[in-house]
Coordinates of C-alpha atoms in Angstrom, one line a residue:
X1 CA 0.0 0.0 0.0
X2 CA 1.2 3.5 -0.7
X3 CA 2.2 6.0 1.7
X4 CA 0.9 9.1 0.8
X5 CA 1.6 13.1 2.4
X6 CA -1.3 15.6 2.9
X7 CA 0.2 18.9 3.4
X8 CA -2.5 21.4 4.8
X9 CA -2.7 24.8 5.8
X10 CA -3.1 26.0 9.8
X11 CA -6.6 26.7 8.6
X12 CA -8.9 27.1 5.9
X13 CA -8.5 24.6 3.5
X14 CA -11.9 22.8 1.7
X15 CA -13.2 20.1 4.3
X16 CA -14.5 18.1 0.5
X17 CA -11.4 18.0 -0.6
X18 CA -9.0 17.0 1.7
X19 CA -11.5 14.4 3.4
X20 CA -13.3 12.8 0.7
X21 CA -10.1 11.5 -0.7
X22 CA -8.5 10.6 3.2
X23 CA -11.5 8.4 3.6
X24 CA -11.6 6.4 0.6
X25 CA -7.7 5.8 0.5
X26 CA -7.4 5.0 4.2
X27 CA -10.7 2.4 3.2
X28 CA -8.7 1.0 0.4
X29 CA -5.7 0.4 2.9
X30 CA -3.3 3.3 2.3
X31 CA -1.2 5.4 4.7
X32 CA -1.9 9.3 5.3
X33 CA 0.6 11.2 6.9
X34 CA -0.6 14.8 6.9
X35 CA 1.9 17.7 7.4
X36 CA 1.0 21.6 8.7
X37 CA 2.8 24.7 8.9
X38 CA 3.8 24.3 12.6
X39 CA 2.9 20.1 13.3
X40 CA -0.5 21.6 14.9
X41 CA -3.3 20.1 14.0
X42 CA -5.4 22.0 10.9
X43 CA -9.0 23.6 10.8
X44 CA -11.0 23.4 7.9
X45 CA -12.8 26.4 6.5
X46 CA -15.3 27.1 8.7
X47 CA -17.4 28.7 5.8
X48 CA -17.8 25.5 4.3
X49 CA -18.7 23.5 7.4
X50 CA -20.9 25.8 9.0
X51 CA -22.3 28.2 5.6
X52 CA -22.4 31.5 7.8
X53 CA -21.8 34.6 6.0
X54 CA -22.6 33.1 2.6
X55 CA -25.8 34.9 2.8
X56 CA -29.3 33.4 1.1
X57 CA -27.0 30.6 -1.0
X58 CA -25.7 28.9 2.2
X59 CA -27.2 25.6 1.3
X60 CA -25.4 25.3 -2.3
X61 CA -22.2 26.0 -1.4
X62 CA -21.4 24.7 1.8
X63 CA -20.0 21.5 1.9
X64 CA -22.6 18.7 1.5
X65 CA -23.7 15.8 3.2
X66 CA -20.6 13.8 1.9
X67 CA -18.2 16.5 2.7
X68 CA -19.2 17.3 5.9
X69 CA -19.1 13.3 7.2
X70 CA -16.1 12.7 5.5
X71 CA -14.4 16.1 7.7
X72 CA -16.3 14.6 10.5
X73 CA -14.3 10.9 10.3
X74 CA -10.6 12.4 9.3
X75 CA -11.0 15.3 12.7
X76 CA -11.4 12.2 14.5
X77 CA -8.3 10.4 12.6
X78 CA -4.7 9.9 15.2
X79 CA -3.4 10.9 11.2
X80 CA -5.0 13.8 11.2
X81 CA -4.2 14.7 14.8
X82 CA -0.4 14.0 14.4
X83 CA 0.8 15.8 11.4
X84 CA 4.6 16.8 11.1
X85 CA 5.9 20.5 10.6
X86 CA 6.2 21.2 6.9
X87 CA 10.2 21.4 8.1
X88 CA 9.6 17.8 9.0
X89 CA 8.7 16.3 6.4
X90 CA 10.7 13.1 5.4
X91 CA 10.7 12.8 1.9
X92 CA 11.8 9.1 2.0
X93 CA 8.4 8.1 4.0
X94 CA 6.3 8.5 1.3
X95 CA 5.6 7.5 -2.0
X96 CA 2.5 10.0 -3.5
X97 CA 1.8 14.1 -2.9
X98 CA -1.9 15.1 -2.7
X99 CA -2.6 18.5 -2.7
X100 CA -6.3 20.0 -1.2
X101 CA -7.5 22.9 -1.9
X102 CA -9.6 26.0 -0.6
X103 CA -9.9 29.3 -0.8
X104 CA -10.1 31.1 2.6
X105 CA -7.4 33.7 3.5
X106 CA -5.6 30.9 5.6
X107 CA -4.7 29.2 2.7
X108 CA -1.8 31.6 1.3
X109 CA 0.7 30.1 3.6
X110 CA 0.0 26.9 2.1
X111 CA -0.1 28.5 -1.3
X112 CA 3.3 30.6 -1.1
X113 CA 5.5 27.9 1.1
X114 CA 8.6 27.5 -0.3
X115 CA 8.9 24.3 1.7
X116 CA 6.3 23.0 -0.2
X117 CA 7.3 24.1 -3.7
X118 CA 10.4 22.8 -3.4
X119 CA 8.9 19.5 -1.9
X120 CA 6.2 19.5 -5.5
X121 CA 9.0 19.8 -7.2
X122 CA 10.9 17.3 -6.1
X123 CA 7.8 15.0 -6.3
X124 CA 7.6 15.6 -10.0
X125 CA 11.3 15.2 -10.3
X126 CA 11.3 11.9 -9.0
X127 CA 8.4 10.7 -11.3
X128 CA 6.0 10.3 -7.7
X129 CA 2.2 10.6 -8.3
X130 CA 0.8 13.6 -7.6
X131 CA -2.7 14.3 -7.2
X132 CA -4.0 18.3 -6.7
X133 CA -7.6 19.9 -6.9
X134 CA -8.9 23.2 -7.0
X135 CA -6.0 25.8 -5.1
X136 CA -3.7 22.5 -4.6
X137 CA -3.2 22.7 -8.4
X138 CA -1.5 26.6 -7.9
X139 CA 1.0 25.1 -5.3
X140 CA 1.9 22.5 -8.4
X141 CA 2.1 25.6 -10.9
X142 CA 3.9 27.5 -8.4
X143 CA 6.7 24.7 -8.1
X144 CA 9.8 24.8 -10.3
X145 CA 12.1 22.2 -12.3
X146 CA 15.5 21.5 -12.9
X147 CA 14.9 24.6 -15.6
X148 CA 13.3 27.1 -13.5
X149 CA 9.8 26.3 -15.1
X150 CA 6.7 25.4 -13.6
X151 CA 6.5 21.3 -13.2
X152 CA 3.0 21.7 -14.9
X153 CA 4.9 23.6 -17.9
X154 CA 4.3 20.5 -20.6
X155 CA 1.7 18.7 -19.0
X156 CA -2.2 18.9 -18.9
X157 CA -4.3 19.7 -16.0
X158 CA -7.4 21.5 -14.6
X159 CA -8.2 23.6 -11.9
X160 CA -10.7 25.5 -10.7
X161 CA -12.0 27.5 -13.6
X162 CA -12.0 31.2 -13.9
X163 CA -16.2 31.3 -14.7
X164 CA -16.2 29.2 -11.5
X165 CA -14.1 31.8 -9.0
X166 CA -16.1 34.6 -10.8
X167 CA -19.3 33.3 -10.4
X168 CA -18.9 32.3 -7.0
X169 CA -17.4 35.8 -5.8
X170 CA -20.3 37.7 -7.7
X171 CA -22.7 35.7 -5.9
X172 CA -21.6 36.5 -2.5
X173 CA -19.8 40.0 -2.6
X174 CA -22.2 41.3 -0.5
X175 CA -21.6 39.3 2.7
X176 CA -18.8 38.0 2.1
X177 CA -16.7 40.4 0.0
X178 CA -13.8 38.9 -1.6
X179 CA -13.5 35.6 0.1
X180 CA -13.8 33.6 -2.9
X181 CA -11.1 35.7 -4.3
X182 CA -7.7 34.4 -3.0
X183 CA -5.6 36.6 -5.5
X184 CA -6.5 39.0 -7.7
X185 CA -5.4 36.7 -10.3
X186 CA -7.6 33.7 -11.2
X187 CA -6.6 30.6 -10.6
X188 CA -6.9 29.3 -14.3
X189 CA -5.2 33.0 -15.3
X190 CA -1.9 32.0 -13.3
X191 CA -2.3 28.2 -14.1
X192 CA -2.5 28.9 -17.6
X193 CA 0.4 31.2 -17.8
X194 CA 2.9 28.6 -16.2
X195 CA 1.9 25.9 -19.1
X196 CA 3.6 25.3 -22.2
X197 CA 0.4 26.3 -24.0
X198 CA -2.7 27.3 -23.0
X199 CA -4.5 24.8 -24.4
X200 CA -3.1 22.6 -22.0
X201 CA -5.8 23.7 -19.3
X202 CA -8.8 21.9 -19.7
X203 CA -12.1 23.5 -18.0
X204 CA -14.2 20.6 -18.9
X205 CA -17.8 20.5 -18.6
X206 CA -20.2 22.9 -17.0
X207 CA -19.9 21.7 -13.4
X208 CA -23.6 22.2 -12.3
X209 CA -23.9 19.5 -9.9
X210 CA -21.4 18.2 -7.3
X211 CA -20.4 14.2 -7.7
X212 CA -20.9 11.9 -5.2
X213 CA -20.3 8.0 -5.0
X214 CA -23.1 7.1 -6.9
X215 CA -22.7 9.8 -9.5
X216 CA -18.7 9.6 -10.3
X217 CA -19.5 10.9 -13.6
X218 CA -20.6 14.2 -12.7
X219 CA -17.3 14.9 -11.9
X220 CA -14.2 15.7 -14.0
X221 CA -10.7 15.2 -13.7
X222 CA -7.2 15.3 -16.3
X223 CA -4.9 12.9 -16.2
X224 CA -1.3 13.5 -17.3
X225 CA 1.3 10.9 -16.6
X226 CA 1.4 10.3 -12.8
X227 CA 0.0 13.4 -12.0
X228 CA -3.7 13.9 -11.7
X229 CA -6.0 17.2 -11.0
X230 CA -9.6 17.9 -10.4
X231 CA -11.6 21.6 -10.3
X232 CA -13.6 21.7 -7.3
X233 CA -15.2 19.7 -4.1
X234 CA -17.9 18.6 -6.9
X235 CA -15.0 16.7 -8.5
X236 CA -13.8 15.0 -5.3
X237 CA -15.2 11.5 -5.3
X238 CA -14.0 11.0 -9.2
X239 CA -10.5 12.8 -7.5
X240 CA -10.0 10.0 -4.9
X241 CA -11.4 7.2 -7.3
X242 CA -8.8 8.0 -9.9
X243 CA -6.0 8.9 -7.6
X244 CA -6.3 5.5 -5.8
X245 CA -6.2 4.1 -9.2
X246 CA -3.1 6.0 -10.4
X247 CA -1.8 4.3 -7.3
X248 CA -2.4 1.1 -7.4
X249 CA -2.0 1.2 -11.4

């Protein structure tokens, strides 16, 4: 079974997307080690546990039903309670990188740690798999090669789509004000400039329902090599099926 690292941020990373994937690789028999800024454990994004201050859409973009239970098992996890400092980290230990997302202000130390760009890059380097969704696919844009480029420069991927980060900060400006808006720079803007082309970014189709297990195919995921990537938390349970595939490929 593989042995897989889950870097996190203090606080504010998607509860969907770190969880959902935990609890179907720890089902199928894999190892988690999870890693944090200072070996504390991390706090999901409130927002997306709990909906308050997302105004009268609360219910549709909260973490669902799946979401939240999966949170609920993996806060209970001795993994998830015993994560090493991102200084820690023992590269040897493991043998995949998965990268959550999120898009709460606590995710920029996630986003901009050199520890873990140079950590993704090194992933990459030695031909690991590496699975990211949503934000967790900047990190991968924002780590380097041998060359100085991006490790996605030459590869496909996704991530979440700028009609997606738009739509969602338009819809919630007025209580919320820019928490959907992590940079001013789109995700898919600075994804897309780090690729060899931009054709290489794939939106794929209009996500207007979240997956599920019994609906895998309402999500959407690219596949380049070892490494994998997804758009959102309604791509996670296609995420974790295919990642756990990649693995045990």
């Amino acid at each position: 079974m593989a042995r897989i690292l889950i870097p996190l941020p203090s606080e504010g990373f998607d509860p969907t997307e770190a969880a959902v994937p935990w609890r179907l690789l720890t089902a199928r028999g894999h190892h988690i080690q999870f890693a944090t800024p200072d070996g504390h454990t991390a706090q999901a994004d409130l927002r997306m546990l709990t909906g308050a201050g997302l105004g009268p859409l609360r219910s549709l973009l909260i973490a669902d039903a799946n979401g939240r239970s999966a949170y609920e098992a993996m806060a209970q996890a001795p993994a998830f309670n015993q994560p090493c400092a991102y200084t820690d980290i023992d590269e040897r230990a493991f043998d995949a990188v998965l990268l959550p997302g999120g898009h709460a202000p606590g995710m920029i130390e996630y986003l901009e740690s050199e520890a873990l760009r140079a950590l993704v890059g090194r992933a990459f380097e030695n031909n690991l798999p590496v699975g990211a969704i949503c934000h967790g696919v900047l990190l991968a844009a924002r780590a380097k090669d041998a060359q100085g480029r991006s490790v996605l420069y030459g590869r496909k991927t996704t991530a979440l789509t700028q009609r997606q980060e738009l739509t969602a900060w338009a819809l919630t400006v007025v209580w919320a004000g820019d928490y959907y808006r992590t940079y001013p720079t789109t995700v898919e803007a600075e994804v897309r400039a780090a690729l060899a082309a931009p054709e290489d970014f794939l939106p794929g189709p209009l996500p207007l329902r979240r997956d599920s297990p019994q609906h895998l195919d309402r999500g959407f995921t690219v596949r380049d090599s070892k490494y994998l990537s997804a758009r959102w938390p309604g791509d996670a349970h296609r995420f974790a099926r295919n990642f756990a595939r990649l693995l045990e490929a």
